[in-house]
Amino acid sequence: MHAAVRQGGIGVRALRLTLGLAAASLWCLLPRMALAVTFDLREGATEMSRRIQSLHHMSLGVCVVVGIIVFGAMAYSVVAHRRSRRPTPARFHENTLVEIAWTAVPALIIVGMAVPATMALVEIEDSTDADLSIVVTGSQWKWHYRYLESGIAFYSNKATPQAQIDNLEPKGEHYLLDVDQPLVLPANRKVRFLTTSDDVIHSWWAPDLAVKQDAIPGFINETWARTERPGMYRGQCAELCGKGHAFMPVVVEVLPEEEFGAWINGQRQAMEGASAAAVAARSRDWSMDELLQRGEKIFLDNCAECHQRDGSGQGSKYPALAASDIVNGPIEGHLDRVMNGKADTEMQAWAPQLSDLDLAAVITYERNSFGNDTGDVVQPMTVYRTR
Ligand SMILES: [Cu+2]
């Protein structure tokens, strides 16, 4: 009798200690809650991104409550039933009620979490009734966007200057998260994304749009987003895709609907302007200086990442251009390599990506830089005829 009272007293003390510790740790954690917000899933700019965030909060809440109960019970049991207190343990087996409870309660919790999550997933997969469709193609290491309805298409290259990457300049605000031409979408419209790839597996990820879709060569994956708030949203490739993986940002600019219409018209005019400019570019001869100046920029934006700004390359995978046989050999061979790439290597075909003038400029630059001194001037017309 005496011993039972003593044991009961210790049990209550242990319980109080456990609860006290739990309360104290919660109290200590409170100031850190604000910090936790920065690590939270972001709210994003779509109804779906908010839904995903609240699903995450719900699941996290359930995990925290279950964790406190389970670890609290464990701590209590370890303290209250320690060997020094109960040298002779109780020996009982089976308790139907407890067994039903510990099966049924977790099952109910799982179903309670799975139902809303599955409903969200089904909706994410449903890209029917889209207002416009965009083919998103991953390409080492940039994204290409094609608007199916209007035919507008362009590459979206990283805009971070190579000098910032090489630590020659301080890093800008949107370091490696900036592109020359963002994907432009209308607000409040259901946009269907058809993702695929030119080479290896990439993943198009725009966190604020709650879209992360693998881009796989030979396959087309579908997803969609309806963005409510106009603005700039930034993301990146989310599937390790080679050396330039960190250098293919995703930037989405969401415009109010009427501005989007104007943007489409502007793009159409720009495409017409570009073909007129291409005709003008090849109808005259360009001087060495003009081509070198332009070529250096094209080289730094597109080639320096692999071949290095001084043309020294990086081992056999990214050959040096300085004293290279191809760069110093016949112009036709050099043109072929740059325009058509090399199979089974990361040297891609630049003919679809650069204009005649840009190709002429970069080839002229390579043939007359890094100690190469061919004296060759390659004209846009030569490139045009090679296409
Ligand atoms: Cu990647």
Short mmCIF file of C-alpha atoms and ligand atoms in Angstrom, two decimals:
data_model
loop_
_atom_site.label_atom_id
_atom_site.label_comp_id
_atom_site.label_asym_id
_atom_site.label_seq_id
_atom_site.Cartn_x
_atom_site.Cartn_y
_atom_site.Cartn_z
CA MET A 1 0.00 0.00 0.00
CA HIS A 2 2.75 2.34 1.07
CA ALA A 3 4.82 1.49 -1.99
CA ALA A 4 1.84 1.96 -4.35
CA VAL A 5 1.25 5.50 -3.05
CA ARG A 6 4.92 6.28 -3.48
CA GLN A 7 4.92 4.90 -7.03
CA GLY A 8 1.79 6.87 -7.93
CA GLY A 9 3.47 10.07 -6.70
CA ILE A 10 6.49 9.49 -8.88
CA GLY A 11 4.25 8.76 -11.89
CA VAL A 12 2.46 12.09 -11.51
CA ARG A 13 5.77 13.90 -11.06
CA ALA A 14 7.15 12.27 -14.20
CA LEU A 15 4.04 13.28 -16.15
CA ARG A 16 4.32 16.85 -14.88
CA LEU A 17 8.00 16.90 -15.79
CA THR A 18 7.25 15.69 -19.34
CA LEU A 19 4.47 18.22 -19.84
CA GLY A 20 6.63 20.97 -18.32
CA LEU A 21 9.50 20.16 -20.68
CA ALA A 22 7.15 20.13 -23.67
CA ALA A 23 5.70 23.53 -22.66
CA ALA A 24 9.18 24.98 -22.08
CA SER A 25 10.44 23.83 -25.47
CA LEU A 26 7.34 25.26 -27.17
CA TRP A 27 7.95 28.57 -25.37
CA CYS A 28 11.58 28.59 -26.53
CA LEU A 29 10.48 27.83 -30.09
CA LEU A 30 7.97 30.69 -30.28
CA PRO A 31 10.49 33.42 -31.23
CA ARG A 32 11.77 31.09 -33.92
CA MET A 33 8.35 30.72 -35.51
CA ALA A 34 8.98 33.92 -37.50
CA LEU A 35 12.17 32.35 -38.80
CA ALA A 36 10.23 29.24 -39.74
CA VAL A 37 8.05 31.35 -42.03
CA THR A 38 11.08 31.99 -44.26
CA PHE A 39 11.53 28.23 -44.60
CA ASP A 40 7.87 27.62 -45.28
CA LEU A 41 6.50 26.65 -48.68
CA ARG A 42 5.74 29.94 -50.38
CA GLU A 43 2.18 31.06 -50.81
CA GLY A 44 2.64 31.59 -54.54
CA ALA A 45 0.36 33.36 -56.97
CA THR A 46 -2.23 30.73 -57.85
CA GLU A 47 -5.17 29.13 -56.12
CA MET A 48 -3.38 25.78 -56.45
CA SER A 49 -0.16 27.04 -54.84
CA ARG A 50 -2.18 28.27 -51.85
CA ARG A 51 -3.96 24.94 -51.64
CA ILE A 52 -0.68 23.07 -51.70
CA GLN A 53 0.65 25.33 -48.96
CA SER A 54 -2.37 24.71 -46.73
CA LEU A 55 -2.11 20.95 -47.36
CA HIS A 56 1.50 21.20 -46.26
CA HIS A 57 0.50 23.11 -43.12
CA MET A 58 -2.21 20.57 -42.32
CA SER A 59 0.16 17.60 -42.72
CA LEU A 60 2.88 19.33 -40.72
CA GLY A 61 0.35 20.10 -37.93
CA VAL A 62 -0.75 16.46 -37.81
CA CYS A 63 2.88 15.31 -37.71
CA VAL A 64 3.70 17.72 -34.87
CA VAL A 65 0.69 16.61 -32.77
CA VAL A 66 1.41 12.91 -33.39
CA GLY A 67 5.09 13.52 -32.60
CA ILE A 68 4.31 15.24 -29.29
CA ILE A 69 1.89 12.47 -28.24
CA VAL A 70 4.18 9.60 -29.26
CA PHE A 71 7.41 11.04 -27.87
CA GLY A 72 5.57 12.29 -24.75
CA ALA A 73 4.20 8.80 -24.09
CA MET A 74 7.64 7.32 -24.67
CA ALA A 75 9.34 9.78 -22.33
CA TYR A 76 6.68 9.26 -19.68
CA SER A 77 6.98 5.46 -19.93
CA VAL A 78 10.78 5.52 -19.77
CA VAL A 79 10.72 7.67 -16.62
CA ALA A 80 7.67 6.21 -14.84
CA HIS A 81 8.41 2.56 -15.55
CA ARG A 82 12.17 2.60 -15.19
CA ARG A 83 13.78 -0.50 -13.80
CA SER A 84 14.78 1.04 -10.44
CA ARG A 85 11.11 1.73 -9.75
CA ARG A 86 9.65 -1.53 -11.04
CA PRO A 87 12.15 -4.33 -10.76
CA THR A 88 9.30 -6.77 -11.50
CA PRO A 89 7.47 -5.62 -14.61
CA ALA A 90 3.77 -6.21 -15.15
CA ARG A 91 3.17 -9.17 -17.47
CA PHE A 92 0.03 -8.68 -19.50
CA HIS A 93 -0.71 -9.48 -23.11
CA GLU A 94 -3.20 -8.20 -25.64
CA ASN A 95 -5.77 -5.53 -25.19
CA THR A 96 -8.40 -5.55 -27.93
CA LEU A 97 -9.49 -1.97 -27.36
CA VAL A 98 -5.94 -0.59 -27.49
CA GLU A 99 -5.11 -2.64 -30.57
CA ILE A 100 -8.20 -1.47 -32.43
CA ALA A 101 -7.43 2.11 -31.42
CA TRP A 102 -3.82 2.07 -32.59
CA THR A 103 -4.86 0.64 -35.94
CA ALA A 104 -7.97 2.71 -36.51
CA VAL A 105 -6.68 6.12 -35.40
CA PRO A 106 -3.60 6.22 -37.71
CA ALA A 107 -5.71 4.83 -40.57
CA LEU A 108 -8.23 7.63 -40.08
CA ILE A 109 -5.43 10.20 -39.91
CA ILE A 110 -3.93 8.90 -43.17
CA VAL A 111 -7.28 8.91 -44.95
CA GLY A 112 -7.96 12.40 -43.61
CA MET A 113 -4.69 13.61 -45.14
CA ALA A 114 -4.91 11.58 -48.34
CA VAL A 115 -8.38 12.70 -49.44
CA PRO A 116 -7.66 16.44 -49.84
CA ALA A 117 -4.16 15.70 -51.20
CA THR A 118 -5.53 13.32 -53.85
CA MET A 119 -8.25 15.78 -54.82
CA ALA A 120 -5.57 18.45 -55.38
CA LEU A 121 -3.43 16.01 -57.36
CA VAL A 122 -6.33 15.02 -59.63
CA GLU A 123 -7.00 18.68 -60.30
CA ILE A 124 -3.32 19.37 -61.03
CA GLU A 125 -3.41 16.61 -63.66
CA ASP A 126 -6.51 18.01 -65.34
CA SER A 127 -5.27 20.41 -68.01
CA THR A 128 -8.45 20.33 -70.09
CA ASP A 129 -10.24 23.55 -71.11
CA ALA A 130 -7.03 25.57 -71.23
CA ASP A 131 -7.19 29.08 -72.69
CA LEU A 132 -3.75 28.78 -74.25
CA SER A 133 -1.05 26.14 -74.65
CA ILE A 134 2.68 26.61 -74.50
CA VAL A 135 5.33 24.06 -75.44
CA VAL A 136 8.17 24.34 -72.95
CA THR A 137 11.35 22.66 -74.21
CA GLY A 138 14.42 22.15 -72.05
CA SER A 139 17.69 22.47 -73.91
CA GLN A 140 21.19 22.39 -72.46
CA TRP A 141 21.08 25.02 -70.92
CA LYS A 142 18.16 27.25 -71.66
CA TRP A 143 14.40 27.04 -72.13
CA HIS A 144 12.52 27.38 -75.38
CA TYR A 145 8.88 28.52 -75.38
CA ARG A 146 6.41 28.11 -78.21
CA TYR A 147 2.88 29.53 -78.03
CA LEU A 148 0.78 27.01 -79.92
CA GLU A 149 -2.09 29.34 -80.81
CA SER A 150 -0.12 32.38 -81.96
CA GLY A 151 3.05 30.66 -83.22
CA ILE A 152 5.34 32.90 -81.19
CA ALA A 153 8.52 31.11 -80.22
CA PHE A 154 11.77 32.10 -78.58
CA TYR A 155 14.68 30.92 -76.47
CA SER A 156 14.92 32.25 -72.95
CA ASN A 157 18.62 32.52 -72.06
CA LYS A 158 20.09 33.42 -68.71
CA ALA A 159 20.85 37.13 -68.59
CA THR A 160 23.34 37.14 -65.73
CA PRO A 161 26.56 38.51 -67.25
CA GLN A 162 29.42 36.02 -67.49
CA ALA A 163 31.58 38.56 -65.60
CA GLN A 164 29.35 38.11 -62.49
CA ILE A 165 29.64 34.35 -62.77
CA ASP A 166 33.42 34.63 -63.07
CA ASN A 167 33.49 36.92 -59.98
CA LEU A 168 34.83 39.82 -62.01
CA GLU A 169 31.81 41.95 -61.03
CA PRO A 170 29.62 41.99 -57.91
CA LYS A 171 26.64 39.67 -58.19
CA GLY A 172 23.33 41.30 -59.15
CA GLU A 173 19.98 41.11 -57.38
CA HIS A 174 18.62 38.26 -59.49
CA TYR A 175 21.91 36.43 -59.89
CA LEU A 176 21.30 33.36 -62.10
CA LEU A 177 17.54 34.03 -61.89
CA ASP A 178 17.33 36.47 -64.77
CA VAL A 179 16.69 35.84 -68.46
CA ASP A 180 16.88 37.87 -71.65
CA GLN A 181 13.27 37.07 -72.54
CA PRO A 182 10.82 35.79 -69.92
CA LEU A 183 7.83 33.58 -70.59
CA VAL A 184 4.86 35.96 -70.71
CA LEU A 185 1.44 34.78 -69.52
CA PRO A 186 -1.95 36.44 -69.14
CA ALA A 187 -3.39 36.74 -65.63
CA ASN A 188 -6.50 34.76 -64.72
CA ARG A 189 -6.25 32.44 -67.70
CA LYS A 190 -5.74 28.70 -67.62
CA VAL A 191 -2.42 28.10 -69.34
CA ARG A 192 -1.46 24.57 -70.34
CA PHE A 193 2.25 23.72 -70.36
CA LEU A 194 3.48 20.91 -72.59
CA THR A 195 7.00 20.13 -71.43
CA THR A 196 9.59 18.18 -73.36
CA SER A 197 13.32 18.28 -73.98
CA ASP A 198 15.84 18.51 -76.79
CA ASP A 199 18.57 16.54 -75.07
CA VAL A 200 18.56 15.27 -71.47
CA ILE A 201 15.96 15.35 -68.69
CA HIS A 202 15.30 18.83 -67.30
CA SER A 203 12.52 20.01 -65.03
CA TRP A 204 10.60 23.25 -65.49
CA TRP A 205 9.99 24.67 -62.04
CA ALA A 206 8.12 27.88 -61.21
CA PRO A 207 7.42 27.65 -57.45
CA ASP A 208 4.97 30.57 -57.35
CA LEU A 209 2.86 28.91 -60.03
CA ALA A 210 2.99 25.56 -58.19
CA VAL A 211 4.35 23.99 -61.36
CA LYS A 212 7.27 21.59 -61.45
CA GLN A 213 7.23 19.31 -64.45
CA ASP A 214 9.91 17.01 -65.81
CA ALA A 215 10.98 17.78 -69.38
CA ILE A 216 11.92 14.44 -70.94
CA PRO A 217 13.20 13.93 -74.50
CA GLY A 218 10.64 12.00 -76.57
CA PHE A 219 7.83 12.58 -74.08
CA ILE A 220 5.35 15.36 -73.56
CA ASN A 221 4.21 16.06 -70.01
CA GLU A 222 1.22 18.24 -69.32
CA THR A 223 0.45 20.59 -66.51
CA TRP A 224 -1.25 23.95 -66.09
CA ALA A 225 -1.46 27.13 -64.04
CA ARG A 226 -3.85 30.00 -63.63
CA THR A 227 -2.00 32.95 -62.12
CA GLU A 228 -4.12 35.58 -60.44
CA ARG A 229 -1.59 38.29 -59.65
CA PRO A 230 0.43 39.98 -62.42
CA GLY A 231 4.15 40.12 -61.64
CA MET A 232 7.53 38.49 -62.19
CA TYR A 233 7.96 34.97 -60.92
CA ARG A 234 11.30 33.23 -60.85
CA GLY A 235 12.35 29.61 -60.77
CA GLN A 236 14.94 27.32 -62.25
CA CYS A 237 15.64 23.92 -63.72
CA ALA A 238 15.02 21.32 -61.03
CA GLU A 239 16.58 18.23 -62.56
CA LEU A 240 20.35 17.87 -62.65
CA CYS A 241 20.98 18.13 -66.39
CA GLY A 242 24.71 18.64 -66.76
CA LYS A 243 27.32 21.30 -66.34
CA GLY A 244 25.04 24.26 -66.98
CA HIS A 245 22.17 23.08 -64.76
CA ALA A 246 22.47 26.12 -62.50
CA PHE A 247 22.42 28.43 -65.53
CA MET A 248 18.93 27.88 -66.97
CA PRO A 249 16.58 30.06 -64.96
CA VAL A 250 12.81 30.10 -65.44
CA VAL A 251 11.32 33.60 -65.43
CA VAL A 252 7.59 34.09 -65.91
CA GLU A 253 6.06 37.50 -66.38
CA VAL A 254 2.33 37.58 -65.78
CA LEU A 255 0.57 40.50 -67.47
CA PRO A 256 -3.00 41.77 -67.06
CA GLU A 257 -5.07 40.30 -69.86
CA GLU A 258 -5.31 43.38 -72.08
CA GLU A 259 -1.56 43.95 -71.86
CA PHE A 260 -0.99 40.34 -72.85
CA GLY A 261 -2.87 40.90 -76.13
CA ALA A 262 -0.65 43.88 -76.85
CA TRP A 263 2.43 41.81 -76.04
CA ILE A 264 1.37 39.10 -78.53
CA ASN A 265 0.96 41.74 -81.24
CA GLY A 266 4.32 43.25 -80.36
CA GLN A 267 5.97 39.84 -80.64
CA ARG A 268 4.41 39.23 -84.04
CA GLN A 269 5.79 42.53 -85.27
CA ALA A 270 9.18 41.77 -83.74
CA MET A 271 9.30 38.44 -85.58
CA GLU A 272 8.55 40.18 -88.86
CA GLY A 273 11.14 42.84 -87.98
CA ALA A 274 13.71 40.12 -87.27
CA SER A 275 13.32 38.55 -90.68
CA ALA A 276 13.63 41.96 -92.34
CA ALA A 277 16.75 42.63 -90.24
CA ALA A 278 18.20 39.27 -91.27
CA VAL A 279 17.76 40.17 -94.94
CA ALA A 280 19.38 43.55 -94.32
CA ALA A 281 22.25 41.94 -92.37
CA ARG A 282 23.23 39.61 -95.17
CA SER A 283 22.87 42.16 -97.92
CA ARG A 284 26.05 43.98 -96.92
CA ASP A 285 29.63 43.13 -95.95
CA TRP A 286 30.56 43.56 -92.30
CA SER A 287 33.98 44.75 -91.17
CA MET A 288 36.26 42.66 -88.96
CA ASP A 289 35.86 45.18 -86.09
CA GLU A 290 32.06 45.10 -86.21
CA LEU A 291 32.01 41.32 -86.18
CA LEU A 292 34.63 41.04 -83.42
CA GLN A 293 32.71 43.41 -81.18
CA ARG A 294 29.44 41.59 -81.67
CA GLY A 295 31.10 38.17 -81.61
CA GLU A 296 32.70 38.74 -78.22
CA LYS A 297 29.30 39.34 -76.63
CA ILE A 298 27.75 36.31 -78.31
CA PHE A 299 30.71 34.23 -77.20
CA LEU A 300 30.52 35.37 -73.57
CA ASP A 301 26.76 34.82 -73.45
CA ASN A 302 26.70 31.40 -75.06
CA CYS A 303 30.10 29.73 -75.31
CA ALA A 304 32.29 30.93 -72.44
CA GLU A 305 30.56 28.78 -69.84
CA CYS A 306 32.12 25.63 -71.38
CA HIS A 307 35.03 26.90 -73.46
CA GLN A 308 36.00 29.60 -70.92
CA ARG A 309 36.27 33.30 -71.62
CA ASP A 310 39.92 32.93 -72.71
CA GLY A 311 39.09 29.98 -74.98
CA SER A 312 41.22 27.63 -72.88
CA GLY A 313 38.41 25.06 -72.55
CA GLN A 314 38.05 22.52 -69.77
CA GLY A 315 39.76 19.23 -70.49
CA SER A 316 38.74 17.00 -73.38
CA LYS A 317 35.00 17.41 -72.66
CA TYR A 318 35.03 21.14 -73.48
CA PRO A 319 37.94 21.50 -75.92
CA ALA A 320 40.13 24.58 -76.02
CA LEU A 321 39.40 26.95 -78.90
CA ALA A 322 42.86 28.50 -78.62
CA ALA A 323 45.07 26.75 -81.20
CA SER A 324 42.17 24.41 -82.04
CA ASP A 325 42.38 22.51 -85.33
CA ILE A 326 38.75 23.20 -86.15
CA VAL A 327 38.86 26.90 -85.31
CA ASN A 328 42.08 27.39 -87.26
CA GLY A 329 41.12 24.98 -90.06
CA PRO A 330 38.83 25.54 -93.07
CA ILE A 331 35.88 27.87 -92.43
CA GLU A 332 33.41 25.21 -93.64
CA GLY A 333 34.45 22.80 -90.88
CA HIS A 334 34.20 25.50 -88.22
CA LEU A 335 30.78 26.60 -89.51
CA ASP A 336 29.56 23.02 -89.50
CA ARG A 337 30.65 22.40 -85.91
CA VAL A 338 29.08 25.59 -84.56
CA MET A 339 25.89 25.36 -86.62
CA ASN A 340 25.23 21.64 -86.31
CA GLY A 341 27.00 20.73 -83.07
CA LYS A 342 28.63 17.39 -82.40
CA ALA A 343 26.56 14.28 -81.76
CA ASP A 344 26.74 12.68 -78.31
CA THR A 345 28.50 15.65 -76.78
CA GLU A 346 27.25 18.79 -75.10
CA MET A 347 28.22 20.80 -78.19
CA GLN A 348 24.79 21.72 -79.44
CA ALA A 349 23.59 22.95 -82.82
CA TRP A 350 23.53 26.75 -82.75
CA ALA A 351 21.97 27.21 -86.19
CA PRO A 352 18.39 27.24 -84.83
CA GLN A 353 19.33 29.49 -81.92
CA LEU A 354 21.43 32.29 -83.41
CA SER A 355 20.89 34.57 -86.38
CA ASP A 356 23.15 34.50 -89.46
CA LEU A 357 24.79 37.69 -88.24
CA ASP A 358 25.40 36.36 -84.72
CA LEU A 359 26.84 33.12 -86.06
CA ALA A 360 29.09 35.02 -88.47
CA ALA A 361 30.20 37.30 -85.63
CA VAL A 362 30.99 34.56 -83.13
CA ILE A 363 32.86 32.46 -85.70
CA THR A 364 34.87 35.49 -86.79
CA TYR A 365 35.61 36.22 -83.13
CA GLU A 366 36.77 32.69 -82.41
CA ARG A 367 39.02 32.62 -85.48
CA ASN A 368 40.72 35.86 -84.42
CA SER A 369 40.94 35.63 -80.63
CA PHE A 370 42.70 33.61 -77.91
CA GLY A 371 45.91 33.74 -79.99
CA ASN A 372 44.12 32.41 -83.10
CA ASP A 373 45.04 34.65 -86.01
CA THR A 374 43.44 33.38 -89.20
CA GLY A 375 42.49 36.88 -90.35
CA ASP A 376 39.22 35.37 -91.68
CA VAL A 377 36.10 37.51 -91.78
CA VAL A 378 32.94 35.37 -92.01
CA GLN A 379 29.95 37.22 -93.48
CA PRO A 380 26.27 36.60 -92.61
CA MET A 381 25.68 35.73 -96.27
CA THR A 382 28.15 32.81 -95.97
CA VAL A 383 26.23 31.51 -92.95
CA TYR A 384 22.91 31.98 -94.76
CA ARG A 385 24.13 29.92 -97.73
CA THR A 386 25.36 27.16 -95.41
CA ARG A 387 21.99 26.77 -93.70
CU CU B 1 18.81 21.25 -65.08
#
